[in-house]
PDB file of C-alpha atoms in Angstrom:
ATOM      1  CA  MET A   1      92.418 -59.411 -74.944  1.00 41.00           C
ATOM      2  CA  GLU A   2      94.128 -56.537 -73.200  1.00 44.00           C
ATOM      3  CA  LEU A   3      97.145 -56.947 -75.474  1.00 42.00           C
ATOM      4  CA  SER A   4      94.827 -57.026 -78.492  1.00 60.00           C
ATOM      5  CA  PHE A   5      93.002 -53.878 -77.349  1.00 57.00           C
ATOM      6  CA  PHE A   6      96.173 -51.881 -76.693  1.00 61.00           C
ATOM      7  CA  SER A   7      97.667 -53.221 -79.890  1.00 63.00           C
ATOM      8  CA  MET A   8      94.751 -51.783 -81.858  1.00 63.00           C
ATOM      9  CA  ILE A   9      95.212 -48.443 -80.096  1.00 65.00           C
ATOM     10  CA  SER A  10      98.948 -48.368 -80.799  1.00 66.00           C
ATOM     11  CA  HIS A  11      98.443 -49.050 -84.504  1.00 64.00           C
ATOM     12  CA  ALA A  12      95.698 -46.443 -84.911  1.00 65.00           C
ATOM     13  CA  SER A  13      96.326 -43.315 -86.951  1.00 70.00           C
ATOM     14  CA  LEU A  14      97.326 -40.016 -85.349  1.00 77.00           C
ATOM     15  CA  VAL A  15      93.856 -38.532 -85.768  1.00 78.00           C
ATOM     16  CA  ALA A  16      92.267 -41.615 -84.184  1.00 77.00           C
ATOM     17  CA  LYS A  17      94.674 -41.393 -81.240  1.00 81.00           C
ATOM     18  CA  ILE A  18      93.810 -37.708 -80.725  1.00 87.00           C
ATOM     19  CA  VAL A  19      90.115 -38.628 -80.742  1.00 87.00           C
ATOM     20  CA  LEU A  20      90.701 -41.371 -78.171  1.00 87.00           C
ATOM     21  CA  VAL A  21      92.710 -39.052 -75.910  1.00 90.00           C
ATOM     22  CA  LEU A  22      89.946 -36.441 -76.114  1.00 93.00           C
ATOM     23  CA  LEU A  23      87.324 -39.035 -75.195  1.00 92.00           C
ATOM     24  CA  VAL A  24      89.386 -40.275 -72.249  1.00 92.00           C
ATOM     25  CA  LEU A  25      89.803 -36.717 -70.958  1.00 95.00           C
ATOM     26  CA  MET A  26      86.062 -36.110 -71.303  1.00 94.00           C
ATOM     27  CA  SER A  27      85.371 -39.328 -69.421  1.00 94.00           C
ATOM     28  CA  ILE A  28      87.704 -38.412 -66.554  1.00 96.00           C
ATOM     29  CA  ALA A  29      86.226 -34.906 -66.298  1.00 95.00           C
ATOM     30  CA  SER A  30      82.639 -36.160 -66.390  1.00 95.00           C
ATOM     31  CA  TRP A  31      83.241 -38.811 -63.731  1.00 95.00           C
ATOM     32  CA  ALA A  32      84.973 -36.267 -61.478  1.00 96.00           C
ATOM     33  CA  LEU A  33      82.050 -33.884 -61.943  1.00 95.00           C
ATOM     34  CA  MET A  34      79.494 -36.616 -61.251  1.00 95.00           C
ATOM     35  CA  ILE A  35      81.220 -37.606 -58.013  1.00 95.00           C
ATOM     36  CA  GLN A  36      81.392 -33.977 -56.887  1.00 94.00           C
ATOM     37  CA  LYS A  37      77.747 -33.304 -57.779  1.00 94.00           C
ATOM     38  CA  PHE A  38      76.583 -36.490 -56.076  1.00 94.00           C
ATOM     39  CA  PHE A  39      77.931 -35.345 -52.722  1.00 94.00           C
ATOM     40  CA  SER A  40      77.083 -31.644 -53.119  1.00 93.00           C
ATOM     41  CA  LEU A  41      73.455 -32.198 -54.173  1.00 93.00           C
ATOM     42  CA  ASN A  42      72.838 -34.818 -51.492  1.00 94.00           C
ATOM     43  CA  ALA A  43      74.303 -32.444 -48.894  1.00 93.00           C
ATOM     44  CA  ALA A  44      72.186 -29.546 -50.193  1.00 92.00           C
ATOM     45  CA  SER A  45      69.005 -31.632 -50.032  1.00 93.00           C
ATOM     46  CA  SER A  46      69.765 -32.900 -46.524  1.00 92.00           C
ATOM     47  CA  ARG A  47      70.674 -29.440 -45.177  1.00 92.00           C
ATOM     48  CA  ALA A  48      67.617 -27.842 -46.769  1.00 92.00           C
ATOM     49  CA  THR A  49      65.319 -30.467 -45.238  1.00 92.00           C
ATOM     50  CA  LYS A  50      66.813 -30.053 -41.773  1.00 91.00           C
ATOM     51  CA  GLY A  51      66.861 -26.254 -42.089  1.00 90.00           C
ATOM     52  CA  ILE A  52      63.178 -26.100 -43.034  1.00 90.00           C
ATOM     53  CA  ASP A  53      62.311 -28.280 -40.029  1.00 90.00           C
ATOM     54  CA  ARG A  54      64.240 -26.003 -37.642  1.00 88.00           C
ATOM     55  CA  PHE A  55      62.828 -22.879 -39.259  1.00 88.00           C
ATOM     56  CA  ASP A  56      59.248 -24.105 -38.998  1.00 85.00           C
ATOM     57  CA  LYS A  57      59.602 -25.075 -35.325  1.00 86.00           C
ATOM     58  CA  ALA A  58      61.169 -21.760 -34.212  1.00 84.00           C
ATOM     59  CA  PRO A  59      58.836 -19.555 -32.120  1.00 83.00           C
ATOM     60  CA  SER A  60      59.577 -16.294 -33.966  1.00 81.00           C
ATOM     61  CA  LEU A  61      61.066 -14.962 -37.189  1.00 81.00           C
ATOM     62  CA  ARG A  62      64.214 -13.851 -35.361  1.00 84.00           C
ATOM     63  CA  ASP A  63      64.699 -17.294 -33.818  1.00 85.00           C
ATOM     64  CA  ALA A  64      63.885 -18.960 -37.131  1.00 84.00           C
ATOM     65  CA  VAL A  65      66.539 -16.945 -38.973  1.00 85.00           C
ATOM     66  CA  GLN A  66      69.086 -17.521 -36.217  1.00 86.00           C
ATOM     67  CA  SER A  67      68.469 -21.278 -36.468  1.00 84.00           C
ATOM     68  CA  LEU A  68      69.788 -21.148 -40.032  1.00 84.00           C
ATOM     69  CA  GLY A  69      72.961 -19.346 -38.969  1.00 80.00           C
ATOM     70  CA  ALA A  70      74.320 -22.587 -37.517  1.00 77.00           C
ATOM     71  CA  ASP A  71      74.752 -23.952 -41.049  1.00 82.00           C
ATOM     72  CA  PRO A  72      76.064 -21.254 -43.447  1.00 86.00           C
ATOM     73  CA  SER A  73      76.707 -23.887 -46.126  1.00 88.00           C
ATOM     74  CA  SER A  74      72.987 -24.653 -46.363  1.00 89.00           C
ATOM     75  CA  PRO A  75      71.265 -23.319 -49.508  1.00 90.00           C
ATOM     76  CA  LEU A  76      68.643 -21.799 -47.180  1.00 91.00           C
ATOM     77  CA  TYR A  77      71.206 -19.544 -45.514  1.00 91.00           C
ATOM     78  CA  TYR A  78      71.695 -17.242 -48.513  1.00 91.00           C
ATOM     79  CA  ILE A  79      67.979 -17.166 -49.297  1.00 92.00           C
ATOM     80  CA  ALA A  80      67.115 -16.238 -45.702  1.00 91.00           C
ATOM     81  CA  HIS A  81      69.844 -13.596 -45.700  1.00 90.00           C
ATOM     82  CA  GLN A  82      68.355 -11.966 -48.798  1.00 91.00           C
ATOM     83  CA  GLY A  83      64.895 -12.045 -47.236  1.00 89.00           C
ATOM     84  CA  VAL A  84      66.034 -10.553 -43.926  1.00 89.00           C
ATOM     85  CA  VAL A  85      68.003  -7.767 -45.614  1.00 90.00           C
ATOM     86  CA  GLU A  86      65.017  -6.786 -47.755  1.00 90.00           C
ATOM     87  CA  PHE A  87      62.624  -7.069 -44.786  1.00 87.00           C
ATOM     88  CA  ASN A  88      64.727  -4.715 -42.657  1.00 87.00           C
ATOM     89  CA  ARG A  89      65.283  -2.289 -45.542  1.00 89.00           C
ATOM     90  CA  SER A  90      61.587  -2.109 -46.376  1.00 85.00           C
ATOM     91  CA  ARG A  91      60.609  -1.597 -42.728  1.00 82.00           C
ATOM     92  CA  GLU A  92      63.177   1.180 -42.312  1.00 84.00           C
ATOM     93  CA  LEU A  93      61.756   2.956 -45.374  1.00 82.00           C
ATOM     94  CA  GLY A  94      58.314   2.862 -43.774  1.00 80.00           C
ATOM     95  CA  ASN A  95      56.690   0.852 -46.535  1.00 76.00           C
ATOM     96  CA  SER A  96      53.243  -0.608 -46.034  1.00 81.00           C
ATOM     97  CA  SER A  97      52.893  -4.236 -45.023  1.00 81.00           C
ATOM     98  CA  GLU A  98      51.798  -5.203 -48.529  1.00 85.00           C
ATOM     99  CA  VAL A  99      54.876  -3.574 -50.051  1.00 87.00           C
ATOM    100  CA  VAL A 100      57.139  -5.205 -47.455  1.00 86.00           C
ATOM    101  CA  VAL A 101      55.742  -8.664 -48.182  1.00 87.00           C
ATOM    102  CA  ASP A 102      55.980  -8.119 -51.930  1.00 90.00           C
ATOM    103  CA  ASN A 103      59.593  -6.919 -51.703  1.00 90.00           C
ATOM    104  CA  VAL A 104      60.558  -9.845 -49.475  1.00 91.00           C
ATOM    105  CA  ARG A 105      58.897 -12.270 -51.886  1.00 92.00           C
ATOM    106  CA  ARG A 106      60.970 -10.949 -54.785  1.00 92.00           C
ATOM    107  CA  ALA A 107      64.157 -11.076 -52.709  1.00 92.00           C
ATOM    108  CA  LEU A 108      63.459 -14.678 -51.719  1.00 93.00           C
ATOM    109  CA  LYS A 109      62.766 -15.684 -55.332  1.00 93.00           C
ATOM    110  CA  GLN A 110      66.026 -14.057 -56.441  1.00 93.00           C
ATOM    111  CA  GLY A 111      67.915 -15.824 -53.656  1.00 92.00           C
ATOM    112  CA  ALA A 112      66.392 -19.186 -54.559  1.00 93.00           C
ATOM    113  CA  ALA A 113      67.194 -18.647 -58.242  1.00 93.00           C
ATOM    114  CA  SER A 114      70.808 -17.810 -57.365  1.00 92.00           C
ATOM    115  CA  GLU A 115      71.141 -20.956 -55.259  1.00 93.00           C
ATOM    116  CA  MET A 116      69.671 -23.136 -58.007  1.00 93.00           C
ATOM    117  CA  SER A 117      72.036 -21.560 -60.525  1.00 92.00           C
ATOM    118  CA  ARG A 118      74.960 -22.355 -58.233  1.00 91.00           C
ATOM    119  CA  LEU A 119      73.853 -25.969 -57.787  1.00 91.00           C
ATOM    120  CA  GLN A 120      73.313 -26.420 -61.543  1.00 91.00           C
ATOM    121  CA  ARG A 121      76.762 -25.064 -62.361  1.00 88.00           C
ATOM    122  CA  SER A 122      78.878 -27.351 -64.613  1.00 88.00           C
ATOM    123  CA  LEU A 123      75.998 -29.736 -65.343  1.00 92.00           C
ATOM    124  CA  SER A 124      75.979 -28.408 -68.906  1.00 91.00           C
ATOM    125  CA  PHE A 125      79.321 -30.171 -69.343  1.00 93.00           C
ATOM    126  CA  LEU A 126      77.634 -33.523 -68.674  1.00 93.00           C
ATOM    127  CA  ALA A 127      74.949 -32.719 -71.234  1.00 93.00           C
ATOM    128  CA  THR A 128      77.609 -31.710 -73.766  1.00 94.00           C
ATOM    129  CA  THR A 129      79.582 -34.895 -73.117  1.00 94.00           C
ATOM    130  CA  ALA A 130      76.484 -37.061 -73.444  1.00 94.00           C
ATOM    131  CA  ASN A 131      75.529 -35.442 -76.759  1.00 94.00           C
ATOM    132  CA  THR A 132      78.938 -35.107 -78.415  1.00 94.00           C
ATOM    133  CA  ALA A 133      80.980 -38.126 -77.274  1.00 93.00           C
ATOM    134  CA  PRO A 134      79.245 -40.610 -79.623  1.00 92.00           C
ATOM    135  CA  PHE A 135      79.792 -38.288 -82.583  1.00 92.00           C
ATOM    136  CA  ILE A 136      83.427 -37.703 -81.663  1.00 92.00           C
ATOM    137  CA  GLY A 137      83.890 -41.450 -81.485  1.00 89.00           C
ATOM    138  CA  LEU A 138      82.072 -41.840 -84.799  1.00 88.00           C
ATOM    139  CA  PHE A 139      84.430 -39.317 -86.370  1.00 88.00           C
ATOM    140  CA  GLY A 140      87.374 -41.425 -85.223  1.00 84.00           C
ATOM    141  CA  THR A 141      85.726 -44.517 -86.662  1.00 83.00           C
ATOM    142  CA  VAL A 142      85.038 -42.892 -90.028  1.00 83.00           C
ATOM    143  CA  TRP A 143      88.595 -41.614 -90.202  1.00 80.00           C
ATOM    144  CA  GLY A 144      89.949 -45.075 -89.369  1.00 77.00           C
ATOM    145  CA  ILE A 145      87.781 -46.760 -92.005  1.00 78.00           C
ATOM    146  CA  MET A 146      88.953 -44.213 -94.578  1.00 77.00           C
ATOM    147  CA  ASN A 147      92.534 -45.142 -93.778  1.00 72.00           C
ATOM    148  CA  SER A 148      91.651 -48.833 -94.013  1.00 70.00           C
ATOM    149  CA  PHE A 149      90.194 -48.439 -97.490  1.00 72.00           C
ATOM    150  CA  HIS A 150      93.199 -46.376 -98.501  1.00 68.00           C
ATOM    151  CA  SER A 151      95.455 -49.203 -97.338  1.00 65.00           C
ATOM    152  CA  ILE A 152      93.338 -51.700 -99.277  1.00 67.00           C
ATOM    153  CA  GLY A 153      93.805 -49.622-102.403  1.00 67.00           C
ATOM    154  CA  LEU A 154      97.554 -49.476-101.938  1.00 63.00           C
ATOM    155  CA  SER A 155      97.891 -53.180-101.232  1.00 62.00           C
ATOM    156  CA  LYS A 156      95.395 -54.085-103.969  1.00 62.00           C
ATOM    157  CA  SER A 157      93.936 -56.770-101.709  1.00 59.00           C
ATOM    158  CA  ALA A 158      90.365 -56.854-100.336  1.00 58.00           C
ATOM    159  CA  SER A 159      90.729 -60.033 -98.294  1.00 58.00           C
ATOM    160  CA  LEU A 160      89.236 -60.196 -94.795  1.00 56.00           C
ATOM    161  CA  ALA A 161      92.701 -60.460 -93.269  1.00 57.00           C
ATOM    162  CA  THR A 162      93.601 -57.138 -94.842  1.00 56.00           C
ATOM    163  CA  VAL A 163      90.390 -55.274 -94.004  1.00 59.00           C
ATOM    164  CA  ALA A 164      89.579 -56.577 -90.515  1.00 60.00           C
ATOM    165  CA  PRO A 165      92.475 -55.080 -88.461  1.00 59.00           C
ATOM    166  CA  GLY A 166      91.956 -51.528 -89.717  1.00 62.00           C
ATOM    167  CA  ILE A 167      88.183 -51.633 -89.251  1.00 71.00           C
ATOM    168  CA  SER A 168      88.580 -53.118 -85.757  1.00 69.00           C
ATOM    169  CA  GLU A 169      90.890 -50.278 -84.791  1.00 70.00           C
ATOM    170  CA  ALA A 170      88.397 -47.773 -86.168  1.00 73.00           C
ATOM    171  CA  LEU A 171      85.420 -49.233 -84.294  1.00 80.00           C
ATOM    172  CA  VAL A 172      87.239 -48.855 -80.988  1.00 82.00           C
ATOM    173  CA  ALA A 173      86.617 -45.092 -81.165  1.00 83.00           C
ATOM    174  CA  THR A 174      82.844 -45.578 -81.447  1.00 88.00           C
ATOM    175  CA  ALA A 175      82.843 -48.040 -78.540  1.00 88.00           C
ATOM    176  CA  ILE A 176      84.779 -45.637 -76.324  1.00 90.00           C
ATOM    177  CA  GLY A 177      82.541 -42.751 -77.387  1.00 92.00           C
ATOM    178  CA  LEU A 178      79.485 -44.694 -76.237  1.00 93.00           C
ATOM    179  CA  ALA A 179      81.239 -45.712 -73.018  1.00 93.00           C
ATOM    180  CA  VAL A 180      81.808 -42.012 -72.277  1.00 94.00           C
ATOM    181  CA  ALA A 181      78.327 -40.832 -73.289  1.00 94.00           C
ATOM    182  CA  VAL A 182      76.177 -43.408 -71.470  1.00 95.00           C
ATOM    183  CA  PRO A 183      77.372 -42.644 -67.880  1.00 95.00           C
ATOM    184  CA  ALA A 184      77.224 -38.903 -68.590  1.00 95.00           C
ATOM    185  CA  THR A 185      73.623 -39.237 -69.804  1.00 95.00           C
ATOM    186  CA  ILE A 186      72.580 -41.279 -66.776  1.00 95.00           C
ATOM    187  CA  GLY A 187      74.338 -38.899 -64.393  1.00 94.00           C
ATOM    188  CA  PHE A 188      72.806 -35.805 -65.991  1.00 95.00           C
ATOM    189  CA  ASN A 189      69.274 -37.228 -65.755  1.00 95.00           C
ATOM    190  CA  LEU A 190      69.765 -38.325 -62.147  1.00 95.00           C
ATOM    191  CA  PHE A 191      71.135 -34.942 -61.121  1.00 95.00           C
ATOM    192  CA  MET A 192      68.336 -33.062 -62.857  1.00 94.00           C
ATOM    193  CA  GLY A 193      65.876 -35.144 -60.842  1.00 94.00           C
ATOM    194  CA  LYS A 194      67.765 -34.346 -57.645  1.00 94.00           C
ATOM    195  CA  LEU A 195      67.821 -30.656 -58.539  1.00 94.00           C
ATOM    196  CA  SER A 196      64.056 -30.753 -58.992  1.00 94.00           C
ATOM    197  CA  GLN A 197      63.722 -32.068 -55.428  1.00 94.00           C
ATOM    198  CA  VAL A 198      66.014 -29.338 -54.086  1.00 94.00           C
ATOM    199  CA  ASP A 199      64.092 -26.699 -56.046  1.00 94.00           C
ATOM    200  CA  THR A 200      60.853 -27.903 -54.422  1.00 94.00           C
ATOM    201  CA  LEU A 201      62.460 -27.577 -50.987  1.00 93.00           C
ATOM    202  CA  LEU A 202      63.619 -24.023 -51.735  1.00 94.00           C
ATOM    203  CA  VAL A 203      60.166 -23.028 -53.001  1.00 92.00           C
ATOM    204  CA  ASN A 204      58.599 -24.465 -49.854  1.00 92.00           C
ATOM    205  CA  PHE A 205      61.084 -22.547 -47.737  1.00 93.00           C
ATOM    206  CA  THR A 206      60.204 -19.238 -49.393  1.00 92.00           C
ATOM    207  CA  GLY A 207      56.567 -19.965 -48.506  1.00 91.00           C
ATOM    208  CA  TYR A 208      57.450 -20.661 -44.866  1.00 89.00           C
ATOM    209  CA  PHE A 209      59.543 -17.491 -44.749  1.00 91.00           C
ATOM    210  CA  LEU A 210      56.759 -15.336 -46.191  1.00 90.00           C
ATOM    211  CA  ASN A 211      54.305 -16.779 -43.678  1.00 88.00           C
ATOM    212  CA  ARG A 212      56.691 -15.840 -40.875  1.00 86.00           C
ATOM    213  CA  VAL A 213      57.053 -12.325 -42.265  1.00 86.00           C
ATOM    214  CA  GLN A 214      53.282 -11.933 -42.484  1.00 86.00           C
ATOM    215  CA  ARG A 215      52.836 -13.101 -38.891  1.00 83.00           C
ATOM    216  CA  GLU A 216      55.613 -10.758 -37.760  1.00 78.00           C
ATOM    217  CA  ILE A 217      53.886  -7.792 -39.436  1.00 78.00           C
ATOM    218  CA  ASN A 218      50.481  -8.732 -38.058  1.00 76.00           C
ATOM    219  CA  ALA A 219      51.894  -9.077 -34.562  1.00 69.00           C
ATOM    220  CA  HIS A 220      53.011  -5.420 -34.635  1.00 63.00           C
ATOM    221  CA  ARG A 221      49.971  -4.072 -36.453  1.00 60.00           C
ATOM    222  CA  PRO A 222      47.566  -1.864 -34.411  1.00 54.00           C
ATOM    223  CA  VAL A 223      44.288  -3.594 -33.548  1.00 49.00           C
ATOM    224  CA  GLN A 224      41.067  -1.638 -34.004  1.00 47.00           C
ATOM    225  CA  ARG A 225      38.468  -2.276 -31.281  1.00 47.00           C
ATOM    226  CA  ALA A 226      35.300  -0.262 -30.718  1.00 45.00           C
ATOM    227  CA  GLY A 227      36.725   2.835 -32.323  1.00 46.00           C
ATOM    228  CA  ALA A 228      39.914   2.757 -30.247  1.00 41.00           C
ATOM    229  CA  THR A 229      43.373   1.767 -31.356  1.00 38.00           C
ATOM    230  CA  GLU A 230      45.265  -0.726 -29.252  1.00 39.00           C
ATOM    231  CA  LEU A 231      48.952  -1.476 -29.810  1.00 31.00           C
TER     232      LEU A 231
END
């Protein structure tokens, strides 16, 4: 069967061969991307989970932020960095506690959005492969069938022995197109589900960070008692 398969490929037209080469390249690229995303998204989820646990158990905001410094590759590291920079900037400008919290919230949301954008990078290629590979394969099939009917016209014979080889060669393109599209579709859906989990972790982290900021501000806020101010 291997000889039969490669024989059909070798006798295909130039356009059909170009289509098959394109589909093979798309398959290789999509599988490489899926392998890379599998490890990177699993690592991001694991690091985010561990980072949130360390952050939540730290006694103070300073200690909580320092606990994330041990893992710069964690998606929480950049988000925390953005939050700390904005927190320090707002405090230095003498903004009120409400303004500080609001500014930090926006900085954390921007940091989380940047991290999600980084993790989603290149996934559009999988979606493109899943959507276009069957049609590329179908184009190769249609082109092959056109050549088959042209050959039938030249040979003036419509017997099954004359028609079958050309149509078989043409259908190979559709089969390969589906073989490229199905894994890409499955991988894209799986990774989008994993990204949703990571996004939930990042949203939870921004909430933990804001709670820490609020407690830090309240800890340094003057306390009013019986008309006197105590620091």
